[in-house]
């Protein structure tokens, strides 16, 4: 397997390194989309990911990070029953909990980073958790595509088709719109590159299981028959931390041997601690004792492995006590002469993983020297010498000592009647409300439901109205709803909610308290925070209803509306340069679709958000709103003039909206009337 990592390379590479490399290039190659498939995630690691920070950092979320996040809208698909009481996850992070049947789970692990110039994909065995990223023995495969000349572009085509078929069709509300935007970018990218369709004779493919009628094992057989129509495998090699628990039915080894009856040797590699969970029955009746091997990884880190880790981590881990549990999943089928198929991914050596119960994703590649690959895996995992098969009992213990942390256990109190929850504007545009979608919605009465500190009441699946200010300030600790069972008050369940399209369209305005906050942020997006705002009202806070103290000298100083307007116009003139540079950078992109997306996300959407804020926020005098809208309209019109005529549509629509708002703010004051006539005249003259 040419690029199998980290095992044959000898040194370790993890997703943190790959992501850090993308972040280091972000100034010249900004991240546009993030797509994550995982079983579960840690709050801190996800927080770092969406803020483009080193994944090992232990920092809180900054308000500037919240606002940057609204542009990228990362989308994360994970197992619904692994939602936790996340306390710091921000709004407009698209969390989509995947529901699966019975005791199965969403077990796939994949990470896609789309930048303006490249697409990176990582498929492997690790979850987006601290242990998965930094502690476990994991395996991954990575690709970076920058043009049609990049290697393995057929994998990118397969990835796009996989997302469209199995995730776009399932995602609800805002998660769907975030994924659709990413797919639109990916489609435009491969079309601009002229990427050919997948080749029938390609020697590598993504391999999924549990997403349709055909299982992973079915697909493995299909690829073997396509690649080796005249050969049969004789050797089966598997690396796995977890195995079949119930052997009443045929174990996976027997299931595989029934498809490949020529197999004569089975070798299983696992942690020494897993030996107590295994038995000879896990090897099946097909493989003779003298053709079965159990290879174990000692708990203690070998000297060679320690040296490789220290070469990567340097002094930061030199004196640490390391505990590396096996979490890698590898499977290899090989002929007597060494040709074969190698798999790496999320699938354990179990029926649930390979026969279609769990949702799994991996990567397979045709290999020519399977023995060399097996030896490389054994060395990389520090596998001890010796065969421990003879030490196994004939049957497994009734109560295995080591449980699978990714095993799904049914919970009768889990509110499985809920499919998803949407936050949408109510009939009153200044309020939002939650709507629960599912069956047996009368069961909502069995739970006390909270959004941060706000107690929700539901009638026919619809909550009470919630003021818009409460939504805007419930940015931390408010990404999920808590459902606490009324009879079992110590039991709580959490559901992330989705957003209605109107909220997504309005997200730039919702992320800022006022036009002052908007200005300060775009003047300093990496360090801006909500500062003094002479025209802001007190926003309700979903986590703490106590008002924050206001600095009286600043309030007194800004009480004069003329001084306040002068200050505003000064800040606005400073921010104009920022957006002129953004427009210029977007104009340098060769791909028309990418150029249009960049103009929309980097210029149109932020300025549209400011226009909304100017119409929404309270003002001391109506003329204040008029003057601010007028300056914005003139600036947007000037940007439109700098844009090719073929790409001005969205500028024209924004100017038209600002003109309507100007009419509403005109008032009867003579100076305001004169200013209104001037601005409208300028907008009309330049649009001809």
XYZ file of C-alpha atoms in Angstrom:
688
model
C 0.000 0.000 0.000
C 1.857 3.022 -1.296
C 0.757 5.674 1.195
C -0.519 3.673 4.150
C 0.221 5.786 7.216
C 1.480 5.854 9.821
C 2.517 2.229 9.774
C 4.854 1.442 6.855
C 6.474 4.882 7.045
C 8.121 3.996 10.354
C 7.426 7.440 11.807
C 4.078 8.694 12.997
C 1.807 11.139 11.241
C -1.511 12.195 12.705
C -4.407 14.360 11.651
C -3.175 17.176 13.869
C -0.079 17.510 11.661
C -2.163 17.553 8.489
C -4.585 20.134 9.840
C -1.779 22.317 11.182
C -0.219 22.336 7.712
C -3.497 23.580 6.213
C -3.834 26.275 8.898
C -0.265 27.459 8.295
C -1.203 28.149 4.663
C -4.579 29.708 5.489
C -3.520 33.308 4.878
C -2.797 32.552 1.209
C -5.116 29.552 0.923
C -8.082 30.115 3.284
C -10.220 27.266 4.529
C -13.678 27.350 2.936
C -15.334 24.177 4.266
C -14.794 21.495 6.907
C -16.638 18.155 6.809
C -16.222 15.621 9.619
C -17.535 12.072 9.959
C -16.904 10.528 13.375
C -18.425 8.279 15.997
C -17.912 10.870 18.725
C -15.868 13.981 19.405
C -14.369 15.905 22.298
C -15.571 19.444 22.768
C -12.065 20.909 23.016
C -10.756 19.233 19.881
C -13.787 20.274 17.847
C -13.500 23.800 19.241
C -9.872 23.952 18.100
C -10.753 22.556 14.687
C -13.432 25.120 13.888
C -11.219 27.991 15.114
C -8.224 26.816 13.050
C -6.029 26.252 16.085
C -3.578 23.508 16.943
C -5.742 20.557 17.959
C -3.814 19.999 21.187
C -4.484 23.500 22.552
C -6.566 23.996 25.696
C -8.166 27.373 25.096
C -11.670 28.741 25.320
C -13.656 30.057 22.421
C -13.160 33.740 21.618
C -16.001 35.884 20.341
C -13.926 36.659 17.271
C -13.843 32.920 16.619
C -17.631 32.816 16.732
C -17.939 35.336 13.968
C -15.285 33.771 11.750
C -17.072 30.452 12.204
C -20.282 31.781 10.663
C -18.565 32.021 7.276
C -17.157 28.489 7.091
C -20.047 26.634 8.807
C -18.240 23.319 9.482
C -20.548 20.300 9.409
C -20.019 17.341 11.749
C -21.855 14.018 11.425
C -21.640 11.736 14.455
C -23.619 9.080 16.329
C -26.790 10.545 17.859
C -26.388 8.624 21.107
C -22.961 10.166 21.705
C -24.225 13.739 22.146
C -22.824 15.173 25.354
C -23.657 18.226 27.473
C -21.350 20.438 25.437
C -20.800 23.716 27.243
C -18.741 25.800 24.808
C -19.786 24.827 21.294
C -20.872 27.863 19.279
C -23.828 28.630 17.069
C -23.583 27.941 13.337
C -21.436 24.902 13.946
C -23.520 22.362 12.042
C -23.866 19.307 14.285
C -25.833 16.480 12.716
C -26.467 13.472 14.989
C -26.959 10.356 12.848
C -29.600 7.883 14.023
C -29.029 4.186 13.327
C -31.143 1.128 13.962
C -31.007 -1.023 17.092
C -27.542 -1.639 18.483
C -25.670 -0.347 15.421
C -23.825 2.981 15.270
C -22.396 5.654 13.000
C -18.784 4.481 13.154
C -17.151 6.122 10.087
C -14.166 8.429 10.529
C -13.301 10.899 7.750
C -12.106 14.505 7.657
C -12.297 16.797 4.621
C -10.646 20.247 4.497
C -11.573 22.345 1.476
C -9.424 25.427 0.882
C -9.532 27.887 -1.986
C -6.735 26.001 -3.773
C -6.844 22.423 -2.508
C -8.943 19.591 -1.126
C -7.576 17.398 1.662
C -9.210 14.143 2.738
C -8.213 11.881 5.611
C -9.864 8.494 6.171
C -8.861 6.340 9.114
C -9.653 4.737 12.446
C -9.483 7.772 14.756
C -12.305 9.801 16.270
C -12.048 13.560 16.764
C -11.038 13.044 20.391
C -7.920 13.615 22.435
C -7.233 9.888 22.645
C -7.876 9.397 18.932
C -5.656 12.275 17.877
C -2.773 12.012 20.320
C -2.747 8.798 22.330
C -4.059 5.729 20.527
C -2.300 3.643 17.923
C -4.349 4.651 14.899
C -4.083 4.315 11.142
C -4.981 6.811 8.432
C -4.772 7.478 4.718
C -4.492 11.025 3.379
C -4.878 12.690 0.002
C -4.291 16.256 -1.185
C -5.719 17.324 -4.544
C -4.787 20.613 -6.234
C -5.373 19.873 -9.924
C -6.292 17.126 -12.353
C -2.631 16.065 -12.216
C -2.897 15.225 -8.495
C -2.719 11.524 -7.684
C -5.853 9.461 -7.125
C -8.404 12.077 -8.206
C -10.878 9.210 -8.646
C -10.988 8.964 -4.825
C -12.193 12.582 -4.678
C -14.941 11.766 -7.178
C -15.945 8.750 -5.058
C -15.938 10.893 -1.898
C -18.257 13.483 -3.454
C -20.646 10.770 -4.644
C -20.569 9.098 -1.218
C -21.472 12.344 0.581
C -24.230 13.190 -1.876
C -25.804 9.732 -1.735
C -25.602 9.031 1.998
C -25.360 12.350 3.845
C -26.997 15.064 1.762
C -30.143 12.948 1.553
C -30.231 12.458 5.322
C -29.085 15.824 6.670
C -31.775 18.173 7.887
C -32.161 21.948 7.709
C -28.913 23.874 8.195
C -26.592 20.851 8.172
C -27.924 20.053 4.717
C -27.348 23.586 3.477
C -23.787 23.597 4.850
C -23.022 20.256 3.205
C -24.711 21.329 -0.037
C -22.493 24.421 -0.142
C -19.397 22.250 0.340
C -20.524 19.836 -2.387
C -21.150 22.765 -4.721
C -17.568 23.872 -4.148
C -16.219 20.360 -4.705
C -18.262 19.899 -7.887
C -17.011 23.211 -9.264
C -13.452 22.263 -8.366
C -13.383 18.938 -10.218
C -15.237 20.450 -13.185
C -12.690 23.259 -13.439
C -9.871 20.727 -13.186
C -11.447 18.547 -15.838
C -11.225 15.560 -13.516
C -12.154 12.362 -15.366
C -14.741 9.944 -13.931
C -13.482 7.035 -11.787
C -11.507 4.517 -13.790
C -12.850 0.947 -13.787
C -9.291 -0.354 -13.503
C -8.276 1.895 -10.581
C -6.218 0.083 -7.958
C -7.716 1.862 -4.943
C -11.193 2.786 -3.727
C -13.163 3.995 -0.759
C -15.042 1.105 0.826
C -18.215 1.694 2.846
C -20.416 -0.666 4.812
C -23.824 -0.175 6.416
C -24.971 2.532 4.016
C -27.123 0.327 1.817
C -28.057 -3.235 1.040
C -24.524 -4.306 0.155
C -22.184 -4.867 3.088
C -18.506 -4.097 3.319
C -17.719 -7.783 2.930
C -19.809 -7.936 -0.249
C -17.856 -5.015 -1.662
C -14.546 -6.571 -0.642
C -15.443 -9.760 -2.526
C -16.476 -7.699 -5.548
C -13.149 -5.872 -5.666
C -11.180 -9.078 -5.212
C -12.984 -10.690 -8.153
C -12.353 -7.594 -10.281
C -8.647 -7.347 -9.425
C -7.787 -11.057 -9.161
C -10.294 -12.957 -11.323
C -8.005 -15.977 -11.697
C -6.466 -16.031 -8.210
C -7.726 -16.934 -4.759
C -6.506 -15.662 -1.377
C -4.821 -18.006 1.056
C -3.927 -15.637 3.909
C -6.096 -13.387 6.101
C -4.395 -10.824 8.343
C -6.329 -8.531 10.706
C -5.475 -5.761 13.173
C -8.335 -4.867 15.496
C -8.949 -3.748 19.083
C -12.477 -5.229 19.288
C -14.186 -8.393 18.105
C -17.518 -10.223 17.992
C -19.120 -10.445 21.430
C -21.892 -12.909 20.640
C -20.641 -15.986 18.820
C -24.016 -17.716 18.599
C -23.850 -16.906 14.893
C -20.846 -17.425 12.703
C -17.959 -15.182 13.722
C -16.499 -12.832 11.136
C -13.614 -15.210 10.395
C -16.103 -17.877 9.291
C -18.135 -15.341 7.335
C -15.021 -14.355 5.381
C -13.864 -17.918 4.852
C -17.296 -18.832 3.470
C -16.722 -16.230 0.740
C -13.076 -17.251 0.250
C -12.884 -21.006 0.992
C -9.269 -21.133 -0.226
C -8.090 -19.247 2.880
C -5.835 -21.419 5.006
C -4.116 -19.038 7.440
C -5.529 -16.407 9.807
C -3.363 -14.027 11.819
C -4.938 -11.596 14.305
C -3.064 -8.695 15.928
C -4.399 -6.922 19.016
C -3.406 -5.451 22.390
C -2.216 -7.879 25.047
C -5.067 -6.623 27.237
C -7.559 -7.893 24.644
C -6.417 -11.486 24.918
C -8.940 -12.124 27.699
C -11.754 -11.142 25.313
C -10.739 -13.653 22.658
C -11.127 -17.401 22.214
C -10.391 -19.992 19.565
C -14.008 -19.630 18.506
C -13.169 -16.159 17.180
C -10.903 -17.835 14.631
C -13.743 -20.051 13.419
C -13.764 -23.718 12.488
C -12.283 -23.165 9.048
C -8.742 -22.409 10.210
C -6.689 -25.214 11.727
C -4.801 -24.593 14.965
C -1.432 -24.784 13.263
C -2.595 -22.151 10.747
C -3.957 -19.694 13.333
C -1.869 -17.014 15.009
C -2.581 -14.473 17.730
C 0.005 -11.721 17.891
C -0.021 -9.317 20.851
C 1.129 -5.745 21.459
C 2.634 -5.376 24.959
C 1.312 -2.648 27.227
C 4.788 -1.183 27.689
C 6.005 1.117 24.913
C 9.018 -0.350 23.124
C 12.286 1.578 22.926
C 11.968 1.890 19.149
C 8.399 3.201 19.323
C 9.338 5.643 22.067
C 12.160 6.974 19.903
C 9.826 7.494 16.950
C 7.337 9.356 19.136
C 10.045 11.590 20.579
C 11.365 12.388 17.095
C 7.955 13.826 16.329
C 7.114 15.417 19.673
C 10.578 16.465 20.824
C 11.000 17.669 24.390
C 7.260 18.130 24.891
C 6.799 14.416 25.545
C 10.311 13.346 26.493
C 9.558 12.688 30.167
C 5.909 11.681 29.844
C 4.577 8.241 30.676
C 2.905 7.106 27.453
C -0.062 4.758 27.284
C -0.986 3.890 23.703
C -4.005 1.679 23.233
C -4.561 -0.024 19.891
C -7.413 1.532 17.905
C -6.164 0.895 14.359
C -8.174 -1.341 12.039
C -6.414 -3.148 9.192
C -7.429 -6.146 7.118
C -5.403 -7.863 4.428
C -6.229 -10.680 2.012
C -3.307 -12.182 0.099
C -2.468 -14.951 -2.323
C 0.371 -17.402 -1.874
C 2.609 -15.271 -4.108
C 1.945 -12.088 -2.062
C -0.596 -10.206 -4.189
C -3.686 -8.975 -2.410
C -5.965 -6.269 -1.025
C -5.198 -4.126 2.018
C -7.914 -2.271 3.947
C -7.654 0.416 6.578
C -10.475 2.372 8.136
C -13.050 2.291 10.889
C -14.184 -1.358 10.713
C -13.230 -3.690 13.589
C -12.839 -7.407 12.968
C -16.501 -8.097 13.728
C -19.777 -8.985 12.041
C -21.355 -5.635 12.952
C -18.539 -3.824 11.158
C -18.340 -5.904 7.980
C -21.865 -7.282 7.466
C -23.689 -3.963 7.291
C -24.987 -3.135 10.780
C -22.648 -0.262 11.605
C -21.919 2.580 9.238
C -18.240 2.158 8.412
C -15.852 3.799 5.973
C -12.407 2.719 4.881
C -9.956 2.579 2.016
C -8.731 -0.424 0.030
C -5.768 -0.748 -2.282
C -4.334 -3.479 -4.444
C -0.893 -4.491 -3.158
C 1.851 -6.569 -4.704
C 3.901 -7.534 -1.646
C 1.546 -8.398 1.199
C 4.203 -10.066 3.409
C 6.310 -6.885 3.405
C 3.267 -4.820 4.345
C 2.399 -7.197 7.192
C 5.959 -6.990 8.503
C 5.826 -3.192 8.377
C 2.583 -3.192 10.345
C 4.029 -5.515 12.997
C 7.097 -3.320 13.417
C 5.137 -0.065 13.551
C 2.775 -1.447 16.205
C 5.632 -2.895 18.263
C 4.078 -6.359 18.120
C 5.889 -8.912 20.286
C 7.244 -12.109 18.845
C 5.443 -15.372 19.480
C 2.073 -16.949 18.759
C -0.430 -16.880 21.644
C -3.198 -18.859 19.966
C -2.546 -21.955 22.072
C -3.242 -19.920 25.234
C -6.800 -19.127 24.172
C -9.824 -20.961 25.631
C -12.138 -22.742 23.236
C -15.023 -20.367 24.009
C -15.057 -16.721 25.120
C -15.838 -15.688 28.668
C -19.487 -14.908 29.349
C -18.502 -11.492 30.705
C -15.413 -10.211 28.817
C -13.222 -8.045 31.073
C -12.588 -5.301 28.489
C -15.606 -3.550 27.033
C -15.791 -1.759 23.699
C -16.173 1.998 24.406
C -17.866 2.363 21.017
C -20.479 -0.279 21.751
C -24.027 1.080 21.617
C -26.257 0.093 24.531
C -29.990 0.577 24.190
C -31.526 2.985 26.730
C -35.283 2.886 27.268
C -35.254 6.503 28.473
C -33.561 7.845 25.337
C -36.031 10.113 23.471
C -35.726 8.243 20.214
C -39.089 9.593 19.078
C -37.296 12.828 18.144
C -35.892 12.934 14.616
C -34.538 16.488 14.720
C -35.221 19.939 16.168
C -35.287 23.194 14.187
C -34.959 26.769 15.431
C -36.907 29.109 13.134
C -38.361 32.627 13.156
C -41.868 32.822 14.556
C -44.641 34.899 13.023
C -43.180 37.793 14.998
C -39.873 38.544 13.250
C -38.261 39.617 16.532
C -38.681 36.131 18.010
C -37.622 32.555 17.342
C -39.076 29.247 18.429
C -38.119 25.577 18.387
C -40.074 22.930 16.487
C -39.584 19.231 17.257
C -39.948 16.797 14.345
C -40.633 13.128 14.961
C -43.347 10.727 16.073
C -45.263 10.417 19.346
C -44.529 14.056 20.143
C -46.836 13.834 23.146
C -43.892 12.113 24.852
C -42.186 15.515 25.080
C -44.176 15.908 28.293
C -41.961 13.208 29.860
C -38.995 15.604 29.852
C -38.028 19.009 31.210
C -36.344 20.795 28.309
C -33.780 23.579 28.638
C -31.832 25.695 26.194
C -28.911 26.910 28.318
C -30.679 28.621 31.261
C -33.990 29.007 29.450
C -36.779 26.541 30.276
C -38.736 25.649 27.143
C -42.418 24.797 27.056
C -43.890 22.937 24.087
C -47.367 22.648 22.633
C -47.794 20.229 19.715
C -44.018 20.143 19.319
C -43.607 23.940 19.151
C -41.925 26.012 21.879
C -42.770 29.440 23.209
C -41.377 32.502 21.419
C -37.774 33.462 22.274
C -36.508 37.061 21.822
C -33.900 37.468 19.113
C -31.430 38.991 21.585
C -31.514 35.868 23.717
C -30.526 33.776 20.718
C -27.672 36.081 19.774
C -26.107 35.971 23.219
C -26.626 32.296 23.919
C -23.479 31.627 21.939
C -21.729 29.436 24.488
C -23.426 26.601 26.290
C -26.467 26.887 24.061
C -25.703 24.669 21.068
C -27.786 21.764 22.375
C -31.107 21.259 24.101
C -31.132 19.313 27.356
C -33.962 16.837 27.875
C -34.106 15.812 31.529
C -36.409 12.915 32.333
C -39.033 14.017 34.851
C -39.300 10.631 36.589
C -35.553 9.930 36.503
C -34.210 13.407 37.211
C -30.594 12.209 37.200
C -30.908 11.219 33.529
C -30.433 13.834 30.820
C -30.095 13.623 27.049
C -28.892 16.290 24.639
C -29.944 17.208 21.120
C -28.207 19.770 18.907
C -30.764 21.747 16.949
C -30.775 22.762 13.310
C -31.440 26.225 11.881
C -34.130 27.350 9.485
C -32.954 28.856 6.214
C -34.002 32.356 7.271
C -31.616 32.217 10.241
C -28.767 30.911 8.092
C -29.295 33.754 5.627
C -29.302 36.225 8.533
C -26.356 34.737 10.427
C -23.956 37.621 9.757
C -26.359 40.011 11.476
C -27.146 37.586 14.303
C -23.486 37.108 15.174
C -23.097 40.815 16.014
C -24.868 42.821 18.683
C -24.871 46.056 16.687
C -23.304 47.920 13.793
C -20.552 49.095 16.171
C -19.717 45.520 17.053
C -19.672 44.660 13.333
C -17.236 47.505 12.586
C -14.873 46.642 15.423
C -14.798 43.012 14.368
C -13.956 43.657 10.715
C -11.290 46.147 11.698
C -9.628 43.476 13.832
C -11.214 40.047 13.201
C -8.529 38.131 15.111
C -8.769 40.106 18.310
C -12.055 41.979 18.229
C -14.472 41.696 21.086
C -17.683 43.454 21.897
C -16.602 46.827 23.163
C -18.387 50.041 23.949
C -21.488 50.528 21.860
C -23.289 53.825 22.474
C -26.375 52.701 20.566
C -26.744 49.135 21.794
C -29.592 47.941 23.949
C -29.131 45.424 26.756
C -29.233 41.969 25.162
C -30.664 39.093 27.158
C -28.132 36.417 27.987
C -29.249 32.792 27.910
C -26.583 31.799 30.418
C -26.751 34.734 32.817
C -29.619 37.216 32.908
C -27.644 39.729 35.002
C -26.727 42.812 32.990
C -23.056 43.648 32.637
C -21.984 47.034 34.068
C -21.536 49.859 31.567
C -18.681 52.373 31.762
C -20.534 55.618 32.484
C -17.872 58.018 31.162
C -18.087 56.361 27.744
C -21.866 56.571 27.755
C -21.772 60.282 28.660
C -19.131 61.034 26.068
C -21.125 59.351 23.320
C -24.472 60.814 24.367
C -24.014 63.530 21.725
C -25.317 61.953 18.511
C -23.053 64.124 16.322
C -19.921 62.850 18.069
C -21.235 59.310 17.850
C -21.885 59.657 14.110
C -18.430 61.101 13.510
C -16.897 58.188 15.356
C -18.981 55.714 13.378
C -18.091 57.247 10.006
C -14.417 57.253 10.955
C -14.538 53.547 11.744
C -16.537 52.813 8.606
C -14.035 54.603 6.377
C -11.291 52.470 7.962
C -13.130 49.227 7.290
C -13.696 50.101 3.616
C -10.087 49.224 2.846
C -10.587 45.759 4.321
C -13.411 44.981 1.909
C -11.660 46.519 -1.081
C -8.756 44.145 -0.390
C -11.153 41.220 -0.023
C -12.735 42.022 -3.377
C -9.330 42.330 -5.022
C -8.186 38.962 -3.628
C -11.391 37.263 -4.768
C -10.920 38.750 -8.243
C -7.561 36.993 -8.582
C -9.167 33.534 -8.531
C -9.141 31.931 -11.976
C -12.144 29.660 -11.502
C -15.370 31.678 -12.079
C -17.422 29.684 -9.584
C -14.728 29.989 -6.906
C -14.407 33.711 -7.598
C -18.158 34.203 -7.219
C -18.234 32.183 -3.981
C -15.378 34.229 -2.565
C -17.084 37.520 -3.438
C -20.311 36.304 -1.860
C -18.794 34.997 1.379
C -16.050 37.578 1.859
C -17.847 40.718 0.683
C -21.583 40.421 0.001
C -22.679 38.449 3.055
C -20.835 40.573 5.661
C -22.063 43.831 4.109
C -25.581 42.448 3.861
C -25.349 41.591 7.556
C -24.413 45.196 8.329
C -27.403 46.425 6.326
C -29.686 44.180 8.386
C -28.133 45.377 11.641
C -28.611 49.025 10.670
C -32.307 48.418 10.089
C -32.764 46.369 13.252
C -30.882 48.232 15.949
C -32.523 51.086 17.898
C -31.269 54.625 17.201
C -31.558 57.945 18.997
C -32.753 59.677 15.815
C -34.074 58.210 12.576
C -31.507 60.275 10.679
C -28.720 58.233 12.318
C -29.951 55.129 10.499
C -30.353 57.059 7.255
C -26.774 58.368 7.268
C -25.286 54.955 8.101
C -27.324 53.218 5.409
C -26.409 55.922 2.921
C -22.673 55.499 3.478
C -23.052 51.739 3.178
C -25.047 52.064 -0.050
C -22.474 54.367 -1.628
C -19.661 52.019 -0.637
C -21.414 48.921 -2.003
C -22.054 50.767 -5.252
C -18.356 51.665 -5.483
C -17.429 47.998 -5.012
C -19.879 47.006 -7.728
C -18.135 49.356 -10.156
C -14.840 47.555 -9.418
C -16.452 44.197 -10.241
C -16.862 42.799 -13.790
C -20.395 43.387 -15.095
C -21.013 39.626 -15.294
C -20.526 39.294 -11.513
C -22.508 42.302 -10.255
C -25.873 40.608 -9.721
C -25.542 40.210 -5.964
C -24.208 43.750 -5.593
C -27.237 45.023 -7.486
C -29.598 43.090 -5.208
C -27.862 44.417 -2.093
C -27.997 48.015 -3.331
C -31.711 47.611 -4.094
C -32.331 46.412 -0.532
C -30.392 49.344 0.908
C -32.381 51.790 -1.245
C -35.625 50.407 0.186
C -34.252 50.798 3.711
C -33.206 54.380 2.894
C -36.762 55.196 1.889
C -38.051 53.803 5.201
C -35.528 55.917 7.163
C -36.057 59.154 5.224
C -38.251 60.943 7.768
C -39.332 64.592 7.457
C -36.165 66.419 8.523
C -34.957 68.786 5.792
C -31.290 67.764 6.084
C -32.237 64.105 6.024
C -34.425 64.655 2.960
C -31.574 66.380 1.155
C -29.122 63.605 2.074
C -31.601 60.937 0.964
C -32.011 62.617 -2.422
C -28.237 62.864 -2.853
C -27.560 59.192 -2.043
C -30.429 57.853 -4.157
C -29.294 60.068 -7.018
C -25.765 58.686 -6.781
C -27.015 55.118 -6.706
C -29.229 55.724 -9.733
C -26.510 57.473 -11.733
C -23.868 54.787 -11.211
C -26.271 51.919 -11.906
C -27.154 53.224 -15.376
